[in-house]
CSV table of C-alpha atoms in Angstrom, one decimal:
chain,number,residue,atom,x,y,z
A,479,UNK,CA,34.0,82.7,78.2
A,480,UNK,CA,35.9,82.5,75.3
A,481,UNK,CA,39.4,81.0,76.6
A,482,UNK,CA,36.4,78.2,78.1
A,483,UNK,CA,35.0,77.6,74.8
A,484,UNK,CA,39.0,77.6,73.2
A,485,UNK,CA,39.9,75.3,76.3
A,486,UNK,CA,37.0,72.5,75.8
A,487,UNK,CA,37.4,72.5,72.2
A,488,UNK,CA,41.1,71.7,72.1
A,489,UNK,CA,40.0,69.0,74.9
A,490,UNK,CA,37.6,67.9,72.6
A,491,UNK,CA,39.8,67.9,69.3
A,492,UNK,CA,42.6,65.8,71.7
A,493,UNK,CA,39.8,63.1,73.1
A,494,UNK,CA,38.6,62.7,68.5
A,495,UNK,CA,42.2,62.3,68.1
A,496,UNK,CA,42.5,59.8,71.0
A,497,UNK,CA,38.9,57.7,69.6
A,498,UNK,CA,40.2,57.6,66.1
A,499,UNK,CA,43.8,56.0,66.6
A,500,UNK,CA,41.7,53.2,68.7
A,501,UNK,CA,39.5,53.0,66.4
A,502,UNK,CA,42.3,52.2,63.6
A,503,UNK,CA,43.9,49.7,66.3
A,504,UNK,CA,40.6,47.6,66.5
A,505,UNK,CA,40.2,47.5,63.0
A,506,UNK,CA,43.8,46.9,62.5
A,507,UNK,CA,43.1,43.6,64.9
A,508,UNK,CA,40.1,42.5,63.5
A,509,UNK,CA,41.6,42.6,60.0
A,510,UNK,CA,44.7,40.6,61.1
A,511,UNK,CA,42.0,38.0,63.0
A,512,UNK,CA,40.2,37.2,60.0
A,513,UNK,CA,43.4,36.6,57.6
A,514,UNK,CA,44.3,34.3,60.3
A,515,UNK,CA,40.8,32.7,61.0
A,516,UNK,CA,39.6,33.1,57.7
A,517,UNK,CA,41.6,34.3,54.6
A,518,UNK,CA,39.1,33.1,52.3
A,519,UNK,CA,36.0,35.2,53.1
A,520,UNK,CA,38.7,38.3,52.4
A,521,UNK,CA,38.2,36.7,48.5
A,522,UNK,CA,34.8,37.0,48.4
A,523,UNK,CA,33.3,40.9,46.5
A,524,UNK,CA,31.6,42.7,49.1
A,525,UNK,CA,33.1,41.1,52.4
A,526,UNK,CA,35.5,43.1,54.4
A,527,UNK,CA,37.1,42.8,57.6
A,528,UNK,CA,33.9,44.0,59.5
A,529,UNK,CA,31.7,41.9,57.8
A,530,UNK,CA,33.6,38.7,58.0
A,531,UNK,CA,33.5,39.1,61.8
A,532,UNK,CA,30.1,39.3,62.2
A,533,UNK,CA,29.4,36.6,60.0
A,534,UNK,CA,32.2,34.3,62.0
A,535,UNK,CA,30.8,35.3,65.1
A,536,UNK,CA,27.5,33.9,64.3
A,537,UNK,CA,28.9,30.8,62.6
A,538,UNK,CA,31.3,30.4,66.3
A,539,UNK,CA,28.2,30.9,68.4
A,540,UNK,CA,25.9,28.2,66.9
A,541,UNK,CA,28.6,25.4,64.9
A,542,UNK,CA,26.1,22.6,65.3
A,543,UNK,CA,23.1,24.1,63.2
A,544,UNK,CA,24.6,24.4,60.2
A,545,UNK,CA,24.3,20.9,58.9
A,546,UNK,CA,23.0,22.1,55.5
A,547,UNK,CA,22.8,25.3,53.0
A,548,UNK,CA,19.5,25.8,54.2
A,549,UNK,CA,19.9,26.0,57.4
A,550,UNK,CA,23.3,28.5,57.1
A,551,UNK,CA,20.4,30.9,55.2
A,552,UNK,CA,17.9,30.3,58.1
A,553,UNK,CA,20.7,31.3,60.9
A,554,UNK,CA,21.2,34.4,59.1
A,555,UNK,CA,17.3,35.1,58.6
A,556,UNK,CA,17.4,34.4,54.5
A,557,UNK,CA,15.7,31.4,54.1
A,558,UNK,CA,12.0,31.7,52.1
A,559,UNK,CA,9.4,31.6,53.4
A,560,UNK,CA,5.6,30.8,51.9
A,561,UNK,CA,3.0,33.2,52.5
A,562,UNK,CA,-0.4,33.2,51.1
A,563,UNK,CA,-2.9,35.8,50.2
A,564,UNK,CA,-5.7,33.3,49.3
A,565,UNK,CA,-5.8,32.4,45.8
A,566,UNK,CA,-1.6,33.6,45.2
A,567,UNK,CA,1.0,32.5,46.6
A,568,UNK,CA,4.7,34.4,47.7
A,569,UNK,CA,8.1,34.1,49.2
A,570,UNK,CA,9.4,35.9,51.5
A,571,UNK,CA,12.5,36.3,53.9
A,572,UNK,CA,12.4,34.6,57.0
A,573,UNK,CA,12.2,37.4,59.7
A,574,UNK,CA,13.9,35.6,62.4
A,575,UNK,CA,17.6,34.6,62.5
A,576,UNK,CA,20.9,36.4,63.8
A,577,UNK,CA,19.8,40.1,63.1
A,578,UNK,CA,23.1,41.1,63.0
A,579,UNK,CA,24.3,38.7,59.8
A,580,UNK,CA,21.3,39.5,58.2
A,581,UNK,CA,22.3,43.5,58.2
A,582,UNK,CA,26.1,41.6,57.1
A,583,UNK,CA,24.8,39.9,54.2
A,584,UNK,CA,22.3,43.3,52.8
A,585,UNK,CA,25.2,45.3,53.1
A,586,UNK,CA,27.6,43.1,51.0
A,587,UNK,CA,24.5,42.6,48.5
A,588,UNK,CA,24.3,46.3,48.2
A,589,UNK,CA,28.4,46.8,48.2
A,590,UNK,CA,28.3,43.9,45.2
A,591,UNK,CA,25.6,46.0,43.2
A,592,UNK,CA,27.9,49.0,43.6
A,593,UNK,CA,31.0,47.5,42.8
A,594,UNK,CA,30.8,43.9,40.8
A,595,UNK,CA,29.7,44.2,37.5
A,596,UNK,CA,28.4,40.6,37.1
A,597,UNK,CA,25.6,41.6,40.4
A,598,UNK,CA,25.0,44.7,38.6
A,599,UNK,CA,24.0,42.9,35.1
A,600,UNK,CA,21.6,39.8,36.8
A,601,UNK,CA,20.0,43.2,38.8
A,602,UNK,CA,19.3,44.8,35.8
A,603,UNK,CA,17.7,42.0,33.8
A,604,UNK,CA,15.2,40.4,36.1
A,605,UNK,CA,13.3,37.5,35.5
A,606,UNK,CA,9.9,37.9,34.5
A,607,UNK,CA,7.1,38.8,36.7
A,608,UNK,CA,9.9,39.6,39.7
A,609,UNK,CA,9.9,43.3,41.3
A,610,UNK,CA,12.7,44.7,43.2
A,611,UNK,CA,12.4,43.5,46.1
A,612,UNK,CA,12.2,39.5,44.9
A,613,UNK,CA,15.6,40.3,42.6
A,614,UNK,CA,17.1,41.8,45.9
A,615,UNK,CA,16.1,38.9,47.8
A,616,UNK,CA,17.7,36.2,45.3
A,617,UNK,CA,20.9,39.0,45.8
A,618,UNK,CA,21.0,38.2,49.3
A,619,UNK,CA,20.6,34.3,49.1
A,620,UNK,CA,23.3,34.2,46.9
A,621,UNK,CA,26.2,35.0,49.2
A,622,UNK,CA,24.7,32.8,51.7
A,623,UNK,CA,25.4,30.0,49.6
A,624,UNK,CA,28.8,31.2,48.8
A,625,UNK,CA,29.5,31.9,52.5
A,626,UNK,CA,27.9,28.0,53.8
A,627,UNK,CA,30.8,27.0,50.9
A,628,UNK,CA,33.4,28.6,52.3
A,629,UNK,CA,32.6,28.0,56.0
A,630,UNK,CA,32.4,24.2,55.6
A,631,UNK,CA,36.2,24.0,53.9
Protein backbone atom coordinates (compact mmCIF):
# COMPACT_ATOMS: atom_id res chain seq x y z
CA UNK A 1 0.00 0.00 0.00
CA UNK A 2 2.60 2.37 0.67
CA UNK A 3 5.03 1.91 -2.54
CA UNK A 4 1.13 2.57 -4.26
CA UNK A 5 0.58 5.70 -2.44
CA UNK A 6 4.73 6.66 -3.14
CA UNK A 7 4.09 5.48 -6.84
CA UNK A 8 0.86 7.75 -7.63
CA UNK A 9 2.21 10.71 -5.87
CA UNK A 10 5.51 10.92 -7.82
CA UNK A 11 2.94 10.33 -10.91
CA UNK A 12 1.06 13.06 -9.67
CA UNK A 13 4.08 15.55 -8.72
CA UNK A 14 5.42 14.60 -12.66
CA UNK A 15 1.75 15.37 -14.38
CA UNK A 16 1.81 19.30 -11.84
CA UNK A 17 5.15 19.60 -13.31
CA UNK A 18 4.01 18.81 -16.84
CA UNK A 19 0.52 21.43 -16.28
CA UNK A 20 2.67 24.23 -15.06
CA UNK A 21 5.45 24.44 -17.85
CA UNK A 22 2.20 24.62 -20.30
CA UNK A 23 0.73 26.71 -18.45
CA UNK A 24 3.87 29.19 -18.61
CA UNK A 25 4.01 28.37 -22.55
CA UNK A 26 0.26 29.79 -23.03
CA UNK A 27 0.95 32.67 -21.06
CA UNK A 28 4.21 33.16 -22.65
CA UNK A 29 2.03 33.21 -26.18
CA UNK A 30 -0.67 35.25 -25.12
CA UNK A 31 1.73 37.83 -23.78
CA UNK A 32 3.81 37.97 -27.02
CA UNK A 33 0.10 38.20 -28.98
CA UNK A 34 -0.93 41.21 -27.29
CA UNK A 35 2.55 43.16 -27.73
CA UNK A 36 2.04 42.31 -31.25
CA UNK A 37 -1.78 43.01 -31.47
CA UNK A 38 -1.93 45.47 -29.04
CA UNK A 39 1.15 47.10 -27.25
CA UNK A 40 -0.83 49.88 -25.95
CA UNK A 41 -3.36 48.22 -23.64
CA UNK A 42 0.08 46.71 -21.91
CA UNK A 43 0.39 50.82 -20.89
CA UNK A 44 -2.70 51.00 -19.32
CA UNK A 45 -2.49 50.31 -14.74
CA UNK A 46 -4.32 47.32 -14.12
CA UNK A 47 -4.29 45.43 -17.70
CA UNK A 48 -2.13 42.57 -18.13
CA UNK A 49 -1.66 40.01 -20.69
CA UNK A 50 -4.85 38.07 -19.52
CA UNK A 51 -6.94 40.83 -19.41
CA UNK A 52 -6.02 42.40 -22.64
CA UNK A 53 -7.16 39.17 -24.29
CA UNK A 54 -10.32 38.96 -23.08
CA UNK A 55 -11.02 42.40 -23.74
CA UNK A 56 -9.59 41.90 -27.58
CA UNK A 57 -11.54 38.96 -27.96
CA UNK A 58 -14.74 40.69 -27.28
CA UNK A 59 -13.80 43.75 -29.32
CA UNK A 60 -12.74 40.88 -32.48
CA UNK A 61 -16.01 39.08 -32.05
CA UNK A 62 -18.43 42.08 -32.41
CA UNK A 63 -16.11 45.12 -34.54
CA UNK A 64 -19.22 46.72 -35.92
CA UNK A 65 -21.04 47.67 -32.55
CA UNK A 66 -18.74 49.83 -31.35
CA UNK A 67 -19.53 52.94 -33.16
CA UNK A 68 -19.50 55.04 -29.97
CA UNK A 69 -18.13 55.20 -26.09
CA UNK A 70 -21.33 54.19 -25.11
CA UNK A 71 -21.81 51.45 -26.83
CA UNK A 72 -17.98 49.97 -26.11
CA UNK A 73 -19.45 50.26 -22.13
CA UNK A 74 -22.82 48.53 -23.18
CA UNK A 75 -20.77 45.43 -24.95
CA UNK A 76 -18.96 45.06 -21.80
CA UNK A 77 -22.23 45.30 -19.64
CA UNK A 78 -21.12 49.00 -17.96
CA UNK A 79 -23.41 51.23 -19.43
CA UNK A 80 -26.14 52.93 -16.77
CA UNK A 81 -28.98 52.17 -16.51
CA UNK A 82 -32.29 54.18 -14.88
CA UNK A 83 -34.22 52.38 -12.40
CA UNK A 84 -36.96 53.80 -10.33
CA UNK A 85 -38.27 53.18 -6.95
CA UNK A 86 -41.28 55.62 -7.39
CA UNK A 87 -40.62 58.91 -6.19
CA UNK A 88 -36.24 58.39 -6.58
CA UNK A 89 -34.52 57.78 -9.10
CA UNK A 90 -30.92 55.41 -9.63
CA UNK A 91 -28.35 54.16 -11.93
CA UNK A 92 -27.31 51.10 -12.22
CA UNK A 93 -24.98 48.76 -14.36
CA UNK A 94 -26.46 47.26 -17.29
CA UNK A 95 -26.60 43.45 -16.46
CA UNK A 96 -26.26 42.23 -19.92
CA UNK A 97 -23.17 42.48 -22.12
CA UNK A 98 -20.04 40.06 -22.70
CA UNK A 99 -19.92 38.55 -19.06
CA UNK A 100 -16.57 37.81 -19.55
CA UNK A 101 -15.13 41.70 -20.08
CA UNK A 102 -17.24 42.68 -17.53
CA UNK A 103 -15.27 40.29 -14.89
CA UNK A 104 -11.96 41.97 -17.13
CA UNK A 105 -12.79 45.39 -16.42
CA UNK A 106 -13.85 44.65 -12.13
CA UNK A 107 -10.77 43.00 -11.86
CA UNK A 108 -8.53 45.83 -13.35
CA UNK A 109 -10.74 48.38 -11.24
CA UNK A 110 -9.89 46.41 -8.22
CA UNK A 111 -5.96 45.77 -9.35
CA UNK A 112 -5.93 49.97 -9.93
CA UNK A 113 -7.35 50.56 -6.24
CA UNK A 114 -4.59 48.25 -5.03
CA UNK A 115 -1.86 49.55 -6.91
CA UNK A 116 -2.47 53.25 -8.54
CA UNK A 117 -2.49 55.83 -6.19
CA UNK A 118 -4.43 58.39 -8.16
CA UNK A 119 -7.71 55.42 -8.10
CA UNK A 120 -6.94 55.02 -4.65
CA UNK A 121 -7.37 59.01 -3.70
CA UNK A 122 -10.82 59.69 -6.11
CA UNK A 123 -12.01 56.17 -4.00
CA UNK A 124 -11.36 57.65 -0.85
CA UNK A 125 -13.03 61.02 -1.39
CA UNK A 126 -16.43 60.35 -2.78
CA UNK A 127 -18.80 62.73 -4.04
CA UNK A 128 -21.48 63.53 -1.93
CA UNK A 129 -24.50 61.44 -1.36
CA UNK A 130 -22.54 58.33 -3.32
CA UNK A 131 -22.07 54.88 -1.42
CA UNK A 132 -19.65 52.30 -2.37
CA UNK A 133 -21.02 50.75 -4.75
CA UNK A 134 -21.95 54.12 -7.07
CA UNK A 135 -17.92 55.11 -6.51
CA UNK A 136 -17.10 51.56 -7.66
CA UNK A 137 -19.29 51.80 -10.52
CA UNK A 138 -17.77 55.26 -11.85
CA UNK A 139 -14.27 52.96 -11.23
CA UNK A 140 -15.40 50.63 -13.66
CA UNK A 141 -16.69 53.18 -16.40
CA UNK A 142 -13.58 54.78 -16.31
CA UNK A 143 -11.39 52.23 -18.07
CA UNK A 144 -13.99 51.64 -20.44
CA UNK A 145 -13.49 54.95 -21.76
CA UNK A 146 -9.81 54.64 -21.71
CA UNK A 147 -10.04 51.18 -23.34
CA UNK A 148 -12.87 52.54 -26.41
CA UNK A 149 -9.72 55.29 -26.70
CA UNK A 150 -7.29 52.96 -27.26
CA UNK A 151 -9.23 50.44 -29.32
CA UNK A 152 -10.32 53.08 -31.97
CA UNK A 153 -6.37 54.24 -32.63
Amino acid sequence: MLQATRITLGWLAHRIGQLSEQIRDVETRIARLVECHAPQLLDVVGIGPDMAVTLLITVGDNPERLDSEASFAALCGVSPVERSSGRRQFRRLNRGGARQANAALHRIVVTRLRVDPRTQDYYEHPKQGRGDDTRLTVHVQYPTRALFAINQV
